Coordinates of C-alpha atoms in Angstrom, one line a residue:
Chain A
E1 CA 6.6 -35.3 -20.0
N2 CA 7.9 -31.8 -19.6
S3 CA 11.6 -31.3 -19.6
P4 CA 13.6 -28.2 -20.6
A5 CA 16.1 -30.3 -22.7
P6 CA 16.9 -29.2 -26.2
L7 CA 15.0 -31.4 -28.6
P8 CA 15.2 -31.5 -32.4
E9 CA 11.6 -30.2 -32.6
R10 CA 12.5 -27.3 -30.5
A11 CA 15.5 -26.5 -32.6
I12 CA 13.2 -26.5 -35.7
Y13 CA 10.7 -24.2 -34.0
G14 CA 13.4 -21.9 -33.0
F15 CA 14.9 -21.7 -36.4
A16 CA 11.4 -21.1 -38.0
L17 CA 10.8 -18.3 -35.6
F18 CA 14.2 -16.8 -36.3
L19 CA 13.6 -16.8 -40.1
G20 CA 10.1 -15.5 -39.6
S21 CA 11.2 -12.6 -37.5
W22 CA 14.0 -11.7 -39.9
F23 CA 11.5 -11.8 -42.8
G24 CA 9.1 -9.6 -40.8
F25 CA 11.8 -7.1 -40.0
M26 CA 13.0 -6.9 -43.6
L27 CA 9.3 -6.4 -44.7
Y28 CA 8.9 -3.6 -42.2
L29 CA 12.1 -1.9 -43.4
I30 CA 11.1 -2.1 -47.0
W31 CA 7.6 -0.7 -46.3
A32 CA 9.0 2.2 -44.2
Y33 CA 11.9 3.2 -46.6
V34 CA 11.1 2.3 -50.2
P35 CA 9.3 5.3 -51.8
E36 CA 5.6 4.7 -52.7
T37 CA 6.1 5.3 -56.4
W38 CA 8.6 2.4 -56.6
L39 CA 6.2 0.1 -54.8
F40 CA 3.3 1.2 -57.1
S41 CA 5.4 0.5 -60.1
L42 CA 6.0 -3.1 -58.8
G43 CA 2.2 -3.5 -58.6
L44 CA 2.0 -3.4 -54.7
T45 CA -0.6 -0.8 -54.0
Y46 CA -2.6 -2.0 -51.0
W47 CA -0.2 -1.3 -48.2
P48 CA -1.0 0.8 -45.1
Q49 CA 0.0 4.4 -44.9
K50 CA 3.7 5.0 -44.1
Y51 CA 2.5 7.2 -41.2
W52 CA 2.0 3.9 -39.3
A53 CA 5.6 2.9 -39.8
V54 CA 6.6 5.6 -37.3
A55 CA 3.4 5.8 -35.3
L56 CA 3.2 2.2 -34.2
P57 CA 6.7 2.0 -32.5
V58 CA 6.0 5.3 -30.8
Y59 CA 2.6 4.0 -29.5
L60 CA 4.3 0.9 -28.3
L61 CA 7.1 2.7 -26.4
V62 CA 4.7 5.1 -24.8
A63 CA 2.5 2.2 -23.7
I64 CA 5.5 0.5 -22.1
G65 CA 6.5 3.6 -20.3
I66 CA 2.9 4.1 -19.0
G67 CA 2.8 0.5 -18.1
Y68 CA 5.6 0.9 -15.5
I69 CA 3.7 3.8 -13.8
L70 CA 0.4 1.9 -14.1
L71 CA 1.8 -1.2 -12.5
F72 CA 3.3 0.8 -9.6
G73 CA -0.1 2.5 -9.2
I74 CA -2.1 -0.8 -9.3
N75 CA 0.3 -2.2 -6.6
M76 CA -0.3 0.7 -4.4
M77 CA -4.0 0.6 -4.8
S78 CA -4.3 -3.1 -4.0
T79 CA -2.2 -2.9 -0.8
A80 CA -4.5 -3.3 2.1
P81 CA -5.0 -0.1 4.2
L82 CA -3.7 -0.2 7.8
N83 CA -7.2 -0.5 9.3
S84 CA -8.3 -3.6 7.3
T85 CA -8.5 -7.1 8.6
H86 CA -6.7 -8.3 5.6
T87 CA -3.4 -7.4 7.3
I88 CA -4.2 -10.0 10.0
T89 CA -6.1 -12.9 8.5
D90 CA -7.7 -14.1 5.3
N91 CA -10.3 -16.7 4.1
Y92 CA -8.0 -19.6 4.4
A93 CA -6.9 -18.8 7.9
K94 CA -10.5 -18.3 9.0
K95 CA -11.6 -21.7 7.7
Q96 CA -8.7 -23.8 8.9
Q97 CA -9.5 -26.8 11.0
Q98 CA -7.8 -27.7 14.2
K99 CA -5.9 -31.0 13.9
K100 CA -5.7 -33.2 16.9
F101 CA -2.7 -32.9 19.1
Q102 CA -0.6 -36.1 18.9
E103 CA 2.1 -37.0 21.5
E104 CA 5.7 -36.8 20.4
A105 CA 4.8 -35.6 16.9
I106 CA 5.6 -32.3 15.4
P107 CA 2.5 -30.1 15.7
A108 CA 0.6 -29.6 12.4
L109 CA 1.2 -26.5 10.4
R110 CA -1.4 -23.8 11.0
D111 CA -1.9 -20.1 10.9
I112 CA -1.2 -18.8 14.4
P113 CA -3.4 -15.8 15.5
I114 CA -1.7 -12.5 15.8
N115 CA -2.2 -12.1 19.6
E116 CA -0.4 -15.3 20.3
V117 CA 2.5 -14.3 18.0
N118 CA 2.7 -11.0 19.8
R119 CA 2.8 -12.6 23.2
M120 CA 5.6 -14.8 22.2
F121 CA 7.7 -12.0 20.6
F122 CA 7.2 -9.1 23.0
L123 CA 6.1 -10.4 26.4
P124 CA 8.7 -12.8 27.8
E125 CA 11.1 -11.0 30.1
K126 CA 14.7 -12.2 30.4
Chain B
S1 CA 6.0 19.9 4.2
L2 CA 4.8 23.2 5.4
S3 CA 7.8 25.4 4.5
A4 CA 8.0 23.8 1.0
A5 CA 4.3 24.6 0.3
T6 CA 4.7 28.2 1.6
S7 CA 7.8 28.8 -0.4
A8 CA 6.2 27.4 -3.5
V9 CA 3.1 29.6 -3.1
W10 CA 5.1 32.7 -2.5
L11 CA 7.5 32.1 -5.4
A12 CA 4.6 31.5 -7.7
A13 CA 3.0 34.7 -6.5
Y14 CA 6.2 36.6 -7.1
G15 CA 6.4 35.2 -10.6
L16 CA 2.9 36.3 -11.3
F17 CA 3.6 39.7 -9.9
V18 CA 6.6 40.1 -12.1
L19 CA 4.5 39.2 -15.1
S20 CA 1.4 41.2 -14.3
Q21 CA 2.9 44.1 -12.2
N22 CA -0.2 43.9 -10.0
S23 CA 0.6 44.0 -6.3
M24 CA -2.7 42.5 -5.3
V25 CA -1.2 39.2 -6.3
L26 CA 1.3 39.4 -3.4
S27 CA -1.3 40.4 -0.9
A28 CA -3.6 37.6 -2.1
A29 CA -0.7 35.1 -1.7
I30 CA 0.0 36.2 1.9
F31 CA -3.7 35.9 2.7
I32 CA -4.0 32.5 1.2
T33 CA -0.9 31.3 3.0
L34 CA -2.3 32.6 6.3
I35 CA -5.7 30.9 5.8
G36 CA -3.9 27.7 4.7
L37 CA -1.8 27.7 7.8
I38 CA -4.8 28.1 10.1
I39 CA -6.6 25.3 8.3
Y40 CA -3.5 23.1 8.5
L41 CA -3.0 23.7 12.2
H42 CA -6.6 23.0 13.1
F43 CA -7.3 20.0 10.9
V44 CA -4.1 18.3 9.9
K45 CA -1.2 18.8 12.3
I46 CA -1.5 16.5 15.3
D47 CA 0.7 17.5 18.3
Q48 CA 0.0 14.7 20.7
E49 CA -1.8 11.4 20.7
S50 CA -2.6 9.6 23.9
L51 CA -4.1 6.3 24.9
L52 CA -6.0 5.7 28.1
V53 CA -6.8 2.1 29.1
I54 CA -9.2 1.5 32.0
G55 CA -9.5 -2.2 32.5
S56 CA -13.2 -2.3 33.5
L57 CA -14.5 0.5 31.2
G58 CA -12.7 0.7 27.9
I59 CA -10.0 2.4 25.9
Q60 CA -10.0 6.1 25.0
V61 CA -7.8 7.5 22.2
T62 CA -7.2 11.3 22.2
S63 CA -5.5 13.3 19.4
S64 CA -4.8 17.0 20.1
Y65 CA -4.2 19.3 17.2
A66 CA -1.8 22.2 17.1
S67 CA -4.6 24.7 17.3
G68 CA -5.8 23.2 20.6
K69 CA -8.6 21.1 19.2
E70 CA -8.9 17.6 20.8
S71 CA -10.8 14.7 19.3
T72 CA -11.4 11.6 21.3
T73 CA -12.7 8.1 20.5
F74 CA -13.9 5.8 23.2
I75 CA -14.2 2.0 22.7
E76 CA -16.0 -0.1 25.3
M77 CA -14.1 -3.0 26.9
S78 CA -16.7 -5.5 25.7
R79 CA -15.9 -4.7 22.1
V80 CA -12.2 -5.0 22.6
K81 CA -10.7 -8.3 21.7
D82 CA -7.0 -7.5 22.1
V83 CA -4.3 -4.8 21.6
V84 CA -1.5 -6.0 19.3
I85 CA 1.5 -4.8 17.4
N86 CA 0.8 -5.4 13.7
E87 CA 3.2 -5.1 10.7
A88 CA 1.8 -3.8 7.4
I89 CA 3.0 -2.3 4.2
H90 CA 2.6 1.5 4.2
M91 CA 4.0 3.7 1.4
Q92 CA 6.8 1.5 0.2
K93 CA 7.9 0.6 3.7
V94 CA 6.9 -2.0 6.3
I95 CA 5.9 -0.4 9.6
Y96 CA 5.0 -1.6 13.0
Y97 CA 1.9 0.0 14.5
L98 CA -0.2 -0.6 17.6
C99 CA -3.8 -1.5 16.9
I100 CA -6.9 -2.5 18.8
L101 CA -8.7 -5.6 17.5
L102 CA -12.5 -5.4 17.9
R103 CA -14.6 -8.5 18.6
D104 CA -16.8 -9.9 15.9
P105 CA -20.3 -10.4 17.3
G106 CA -21.0 -13.4 15.1
D107 CA -17.7 -15.2 15.5
P108 CA -16.0 -15.6 18.9
Q109 CA -12.6 -16.1 17.4
G110 CA -12.9 -13.6 14.6
V111 CA -11.9 -9.9 14.3
S112 CA -14.4 -7.6 12.9
E113 CA -12.4 -4.4 12.8
V114 CA -8.8 -3.1 13.3
V115 CA -8.3 0.3 14.8
P116 CA -4.8 1.6 14.2
L117 CA -3.4 3.9 17.0
F118 CA -0.8 6.6 16.9
Q119 CA -1.2 7.2 13.2
S120 CA 0.5 10.5 12.9
S121 CA 3.4 10.1 15.4
K122 CA 4.1 6.5 14.3
P123 CA 6.5 5.5 17.1
R124 CA 9.2 2.9 16.5
L125 CA 9.1 -0.7 17.7
D126 CA 11.0 -0.2 21.0
C127 CA 8.5 2.4 22.0
L128 CA 5.6 0.3 20.8
I129 CA 6.8 -2.7 22.9
E130 CA 6.6 -0.6 26.1
V131 CA 3.1 0.5 25.4
Y132 CA 2.1 -3.0 24.4
K133 CA 3.4 -4.5 27.7
S134 CA 1.5 -1.9 29.7
C135 CA -1.7 -2.6 27.8
Q136 CA -1.3 -6.3 28.2
E137 CA -0.9 -6.0 31.9
I138 CA -4.2 -4.1 32.1
L139 CA -6.0 -6.4 29.7
E140 CA -5.1 -9.5 31.6
Q141 CA -6.7 -8.3 34.7
R142 CA -10.1 -8.1 33.0
K143 CA -10.1 -11.9 32.6
T144 CA -9.6 -12.4 36.4
A145 CA -12.1 -9.6 37.2
P146 CA -15.4 -10.7 38.6
Q147 CA -18.2 -11.2 36.0
S148 CA -20.8 -8.6 35.7
S149 CA -23.8 -9.5 37.8

């Protein structure tokens, strides 16, 4: 079953991820800062150009910044315009079936059409 | 807004004039602003919007622009299902707007189209409720009216 409780397996996964991320970070620092000649003298020659040690974080940050603007734009584009029927109804409401009215029972839940809602809100006079 | 656009165009023209020392830039900017103002008044700026509901005939929507041009749209009563106040999201706000629901020929309960009204004056809810009540009074009479022979 699924429970959010801390289990021994989860503690081990967490620690493995912690060690892995520390190792990855140290590897990145070594690659970015240690001069190429020292790495060559150790025999490690097949590493990517150090240009990428600066380029990749910049790419990532610019992508995150553009992502904010992109998400805002996508939201605005998918908002239904004022003259579309999506502001009033949708497929589920069109296909809903009328349930039989039972005496002394709470009426079944359904999507009430907009003209009835308007009548209830705006028409009755005090 | 109009004054912001005019000021921006004139400041840019003055900047160009200072750079190029050519006074044609200033005359061109004034000319462009004049033409732009005329286009704006004739095609964009709506002075008045009105709604005429005749129970047996239909609904007529008139917009009159600042230059005097009037554009009207007429919708026959047989196409009109109802006039309602709808809420929708518009430019990071939720607004109330009056709209005409048109009947769907294939589906008696369905709505084929929504025609929003008063799009440039966008009155507030208390004003919309008054208009809604008047429209509903007229629309109810068409149900009790005699059927067309």
